[in-house]
């Protein structure tokens, strides 16, 4: 059964037909029992209130109860209980009374409204209010019980109407609600909630003036009739109305806590771009400074008069709350004027609010809600012509018309300034050593967050200690600001935030990319990492990998360190490392035929780009006890390293390979073994205990391996090794072996080897004093190298010809030939050879133009230091020593000659001339000071060094450009009579 007391009292069968209850007395009796179903109502009260005045006796009441029982079907029982009566309803039909159903539904609707579900709230409340058929408990005007219950129910009804209207306002139905609210305010002029709802509805449709009038009328009525002021809530609405200017105040950009360093140009450019573009997206890896840059741009435009709304999205767990976050930042929810919960369709409300509003909307940290952000931005820009959007994300939004600007790490100068600024904040005092700071910032890739986190560690660490730990990026940045959000507290959390947004395929590709120390081409990344082009493009879009120019891609070191950890944890380090090594070998072997030919300018940069990866791959191979792979890698890269003068940094790695292999070349890798010996020699010196370094102990085996490969009509794979072998080993006890190995290639099937043989052939006549014969041989070498398009060999041969011209006294020819050689070396980027040729040009200038000579020696020293060339630096220092001796500064000359000798390997023939000149110069310094014993000892040492090359000592000394008096002194010291 169903009972109704929300109107006149009625009852219905389950099929909807009405129950015939009888006259008014029986209806009143049922209503009084239904006010509290199941509660006992005293018989005396029933008799009094069914018919006031005592007309109903106890017997008559019992008779009315009996007739009511008979009218009611099963499921509703009226029973006697003590001195009263109660109605007992079926336990399965607890909501049989409409008032009970109404109260339950009204409470459910109010809860839904508070929990932010206005659609459900409005639906439930409409259903609840639909139960009312008129005034509650109608027909019982003289019943105190009915009157009290009716007042309570009518109050609940009014509250439910207010809740329903608020739910409808939350759904954007403010226009439809205004008329009903005006009626409510008129009907209940002293009730504040309808007035507050009317004020909010009027404000939502732009009626600020009307809303103010409603407040004023309500205030006056409260004062006149109650002598009271408006409630705090209504007063707060009034203040917001006065402060709003008609529109809610949006959230502005965050105030800066520290100085903004290094982005002034970018700030100005972006501000200018937003004057024309409607959507700009700042992309880049975590910690690069996108948020700070966007805030600075917003502040700059705000200062120029633009209205800004800055929305921080990082706290959103997903994109479902994106529109609500924008509403909150715009001031369209969460205040008294706005509704406690967002509208049913937040996007429509946003469009309504922004349709004609000139505003810059800054959406910060879109990457984890990028799909939803893109859809929302596209819709807002389409519907709101005066809106502009500046977004920050680790990948572009991909919306038509988007201007993408990648935020790069700070340049060196800006990173250093940032470090110094943050360092002063935690440790006042003298500025930290700039060179150490530069090294730290370089290791951090200039990433602003990393720089700030590391600088903060100066609170507890000294600068040198910090520099020593910066290699472990994730550990040294493991402490951060407690005030920062969790993803920005440490560098690990920054990278982890981005990492967790990747798909499984993207994570696998990204961790494998960590094997590329110096970056990779797209082709290399696809092959080594086992990814496809779409995945690579996605990782670039998401700022895990960046385009580095020249068709290459790279990871910031901060990201790579994290990716390398993931690679180890996945157990993929060894197989990925093998694929990386094989890729490098393939690239370097493909380059080999071109490096000594005309295409060398195209291929040298390609091989140079792999230097960092070469070092990493050889390190991994050695760590995996695979010296054979390390040997093949070094040998494949050697020609490029020699041409560019970049062999010295890899010398320790080559020495480690020799230590692992011992003095016996692996089967089939004899030539590679010899190349490794030469690479190890580029930076090795005698050990502290006097034992010979690896390359010297292995030299004999290497010589035999080269002899076996380059003999008869056979030709090896590394022809450059022949010439380097001669230059490195011709100063040994048996120089003929080194010269003979190369000279034997005059009829080699390898044309470059034939040109090298012609070059070496010039040193025979030179040693015998046959200048013309040497010139013919060197000229043949120039022709041979030039025919192949090889600039390196041509430069070496031209420089040799220049030396002969200088011996003949043809200064102009010497300088011209040297300039031609230098131009070719510079074209190649050959640091070591450029330094050598500059020294030679300085030697040509020294007698006639000491100033130009000093400039050449100084530039040579700088190039040698940049290339890590000990021999090149020694030559430059020797030249500066000669200038000091020429100026009469004996102390400076002594210092320069000593520094040069410390760097010279006496067994390297390219060093021989500089060693002899240093020794002769030291002899002249000692002679000038009257120390003849020391002078003779130095001259004798110089003569003995030259004598290793064979007869013709006097001619060789003169070819070295030594003054005649010095030549005589050296010859005198070498005389058998002495």
CSV table of N, CA and C in Angstrom, one decimal, residues 409-412 415-416 419 434-452 454 463-477 491 517 554-562:
chain,number,residue,atom,x,y,z
A,409,UNK,N,68.2,24.1,-22.3
A,409,UNK,CA,68.9,24.4,-21.1
A,409,UNK,C,69.7,25.7,-21.2
A,410,UNK,N,70.1,26.2,-20.1
A,410,UNK,CA,70.8,27.5,-20.1
A,410,UNK,C,72.2,27.4,-20.8
A,411,UNK,N,72.6,28.4,-21.4
A,411,UNK,CA,74.0,28.4,-22.0
A,411,UNK,C,75.0,28.5,-20.8
A,412,UNK,N,76.3,28.3,-21.1
A,412,UNK,CA,77.3,28.2,-20.1
A,412,UNK,C,77.3,29.4,-19.2
A,415,UNK,N,74.1,29.5,-16.9
A,415,UNK,CA,74.2,28.5,-15.9
A,415,UNK,C,75.1,28.8,-14.8
A,416,UNK,N,76.3,29.4,-15.2
A,416,UNK,CA,77.2,29.8,-14.1
A,416,UNK,C,76.7,30.9,-13.3
A,419,UNK,N,74.1,29.3,-10.9
A,419,UNK,CA,74.8,28.6,-9.8
A,419,UNK,C,75.4,29.6,-8.8
A,434,UNK,N,85.3,30.0,-10.7
A,434,UNK,CA,84.4,29.9,-12.0
A,434,UNK,C,84.7,28.7,-12.8
A,435,UNK,N,86.0,28.3,-12.9
A,435,UNK,CA,86.3,27.1,-13.8
A,435,UNK,C,85.6,25.9,-13.2
A,436,UNK,N,85.6,25.7,-11.9
A,436,UNK,CA,85.0,24.5,-11.3
A,436,UNK,C,83.5,24.6,-11.5
A,437,UNK,N,82.9,25.8,-11.3
A,437,UNK,CA,81.5,26.0,-11.5
A,437,UNK,C,81.1,25.7,-13.0
A,438,UNK,N,82.0,26.1,-13.9
A,438,UNK,CA,81.7,25.8,-15.3
A,438,UNK,C,81.7,24.3,-15.6
A,439,UNK,N,82.6,23.6,-15.0
A,439,UNK,CA,82.6,22.1,-15.1
A,439,UNK,C,81.4,21.5,-14.5
A,440,UNK,N,80.9,21.9,-13.4
A,440,UNK,CA,79.7,21.4,-12.8
A,440,UNK,C,78.5,21.7,-13.6
A,441,UNK,N,78.4,22.9,-14.1
A,441,UNK,CA,77.2,23.2,-14.9
A,441,UNK,C,77.2,22.5,-16.3
A,442,UNK,N,78.4,22.2,-16.8
A,442,UNK,CA,78.5,21.5,-18.1
A,442,UNK,C,78.0,20.0,-17.8
A,443,UNK,N,78.4,19.5,-16.7
A,443,UNK,CA,78.0,18.1,-16.4
A,443,UNK,C,76.5,18.0,-16.1
A,444,UNK,N,75.9,19.1,-15.7
A,444,UNK,CA,74.4,19.2,-15.5
A,444,UNK,C,73.7,19.6,-16.7
A,445,UNK,N,74.3,19.7,-17.9
A,445,UNK,CA,73.7,20.1,-19.1
A,445,UNK,C,73.1,21.5,-19.1
A,446,UNK,N,73.4,22.3,-18.1
A,446,UNK,CA,72.8,23.6,-18.0
A,446,UNK,C,71.4,23.6,-17.6
A,447,UNK,N,70.9,22.5,-17.0
A,447,UNK,CA,69.5,22.3,-16.7
A,447,UNK,C,69.2,23.1,-15.4
A,448,UNK,N,68.4,24.1,-15.5
A,448,UNK,CA,68.2,25.0,-14.3
A,448,UNK,C,67.9,24.3,-13.0
A,449,UNK,N,66.9,23.4,-13.0
A,449,UNK,CA,66.6,22.7,-11.8
A,449,UNK,C,67.8,22.0,-11.2
A,450,UNK,N,68.6,21.3,-12.1
A,450,UNK,CA,69.7,20.5,-11.6
A,450,UNK,C,70.8,21.5,-11.0
A,451,UNK,N,71.0,22.6,-11.7
A,451,UNK,CA,71.9,23.6,-11.2
A,451,UNK,C,71.5,24.1,-9.8
A,452,UNK,N,70.2,24.4,-9.7
A,452,UNK,CA,69.8,24.9,-8.4
A,452,UNK,C,69.9,23.9,-7.3
A,454,UNK,N,72.0,21.3,-7.2
A,454,UNK,CA,73.4,21.1,-6.8
A,454,UNK,C,74.0,22.3,-6.1
A,463,UNK,N,83.1,23.0,-2.6
A,463,UNK,CA,82.9,23.1,-4.0
A,463,UNK,C,83.6,21.9,-4.7
A,464,UNK,N,84.9,21.7,-4.3
A,464,UNK,CA,85.6,20.6,-5.0
A,464,UNK,C,85.0,19.2,-4.7
A,465,UNK,N,84.5,19.0,-3.5
A,465,UNK,CA,83.8,17.8,-3.2
A,465,UNK,C,82.6,17.6,-4.0
A,466,UNK,N,81.9,18.7,-4.2
A,466,UNK,CA,80.7,18.7,-5.0
A,466,UNK,C,81.0,18.4,-6.5
A,467,UNK,N,82.1,19.0,-7.0
A,467,UNK,CA,82.5,18.7,-8.4
A,467,UNK,C,82.9,17.3,-8.5
A,468,UNK,N,83.5,16.7,-7.5
A,468,UNK,CA,83.8,15.3,-7.6
A,468,UNK,C,82.7,14.3,-7.6
A,469,UNK,N,81.5,14.8,-7.1
A,469,UNK,CA,80.4,13.9,-7.0
A,469,UNK,C,79.3,14.2,-8.1
A,470,UNK,N,79.6,15.2,-8.9
A,470,UNK,CA,78.5,15.6,-9.9
A,470,UNK,C,78.4,14.5,-11.0
A,471,UNK,N,79.3,13.6,-11.1
A,471,UNK,CA,79.1,12.5,-12.1
A,471,UNK,C,77.9,11.7,-11.8
A,472,UNK,N,77.6,11.5,-10.5
A,472,UNK,CA,76.4,10.8,-10.1
A,472,UNK,C,75.3,11.7,-9.9
A,473,UNK,N,74.7,12.1,-11.1
A,473,UNK,CA,73.7,13.2,-11.1
A,473,UNK,C,72.5,13.0,-10.2
A,474,UNK,N,72.0,11.7,-10.2
A,474,UNK,CA,70.8,11.5,-9.5
A,474,UNK,C,71.0,11.5,-8.0
A,475,UNK,N,72.2,11.1,-7.6
A,475,UNK,CA,72.5,11.1,-6.1
A,475,UNK,C,72.8,12.5,-5.6
A,476,UNK,N,73.6,13.3,-6.4
A,476,UNK,CA,74.0,14.6,-5.9
A,476,UNK,C,72.8,15.6,-5.9
A,477,UNK,N,71.8,15.3,-6.7
A,477,UNK,CA,70.6,16.1,-6.7
A,477,UNK,C,69.4,15.5,-5.9
A,491,UNK,N,65.9,15.8,-8.7
A,491,UNK,CA,66.0,15.5,-10.2
A,491,UNK,C,65.5,14.2,-10.5
A,517,UNK,N,76.0,7.7,-25.6
A,517,UNK,CA,76.6,8.8,-24.8
A,517,UNK,C,76.5,10.1,-25.5
A,554,UNK,N,69.6,13.3,-29.0
A,554,UNK,CA,70.4,13.0,-27.8
A,554,UNK,C,69.5,13.1,-26.6
A,555,UNK,N,70.0,12.6,-25.5
A,555,UNK,CA,69.3,12.7,-24.2
A,555,UNK,C,70.2,13.6,-23.3
A,556,UNK,N,69.5,14.5,-22.5
A,556,UNK,CA,70.2,15.2,-21.5
A,556,UNK,C,70.8,14.2,-20.6
A,557,UNK,N,72.0,14.5,-20.0
A,557,UNK,CA,72.7,13.6,-19.1
A,557,UNK,C,71.8,13.2,-17.9
A,558,UNK,N,71.0,14.2,-17.4
A,558,UNK,CA,70.2,13.9,-16.3
A,558,UNK,C,69.1,12.9,-16.6
A,559,UNK,N,68.6,12.9,-17.8
A,559,UNK,CA,67.6,11.9,-18.3
A,559,UNK,C,68.3,10.6,-18.5
A,560,UNK,N,69.5,10.7,-19.2
A,560,UNK,CA,70.3,9.5,-19.5
A,560,UNK,C,70.7,8.7,-18.3
A,561,UNK,N,71.0,9.4,-17.2
A,561,UNK,CA,71.4,8.7,-16.0
A,561,UNK,C,70.3,7.9,-15.5
A,562,UNK,N,69.1,8.4,-15.5
A,562,UNK,CA,67.9,7.7,-15.1
A,562,UNK,C,67.6,6.5,-16.0
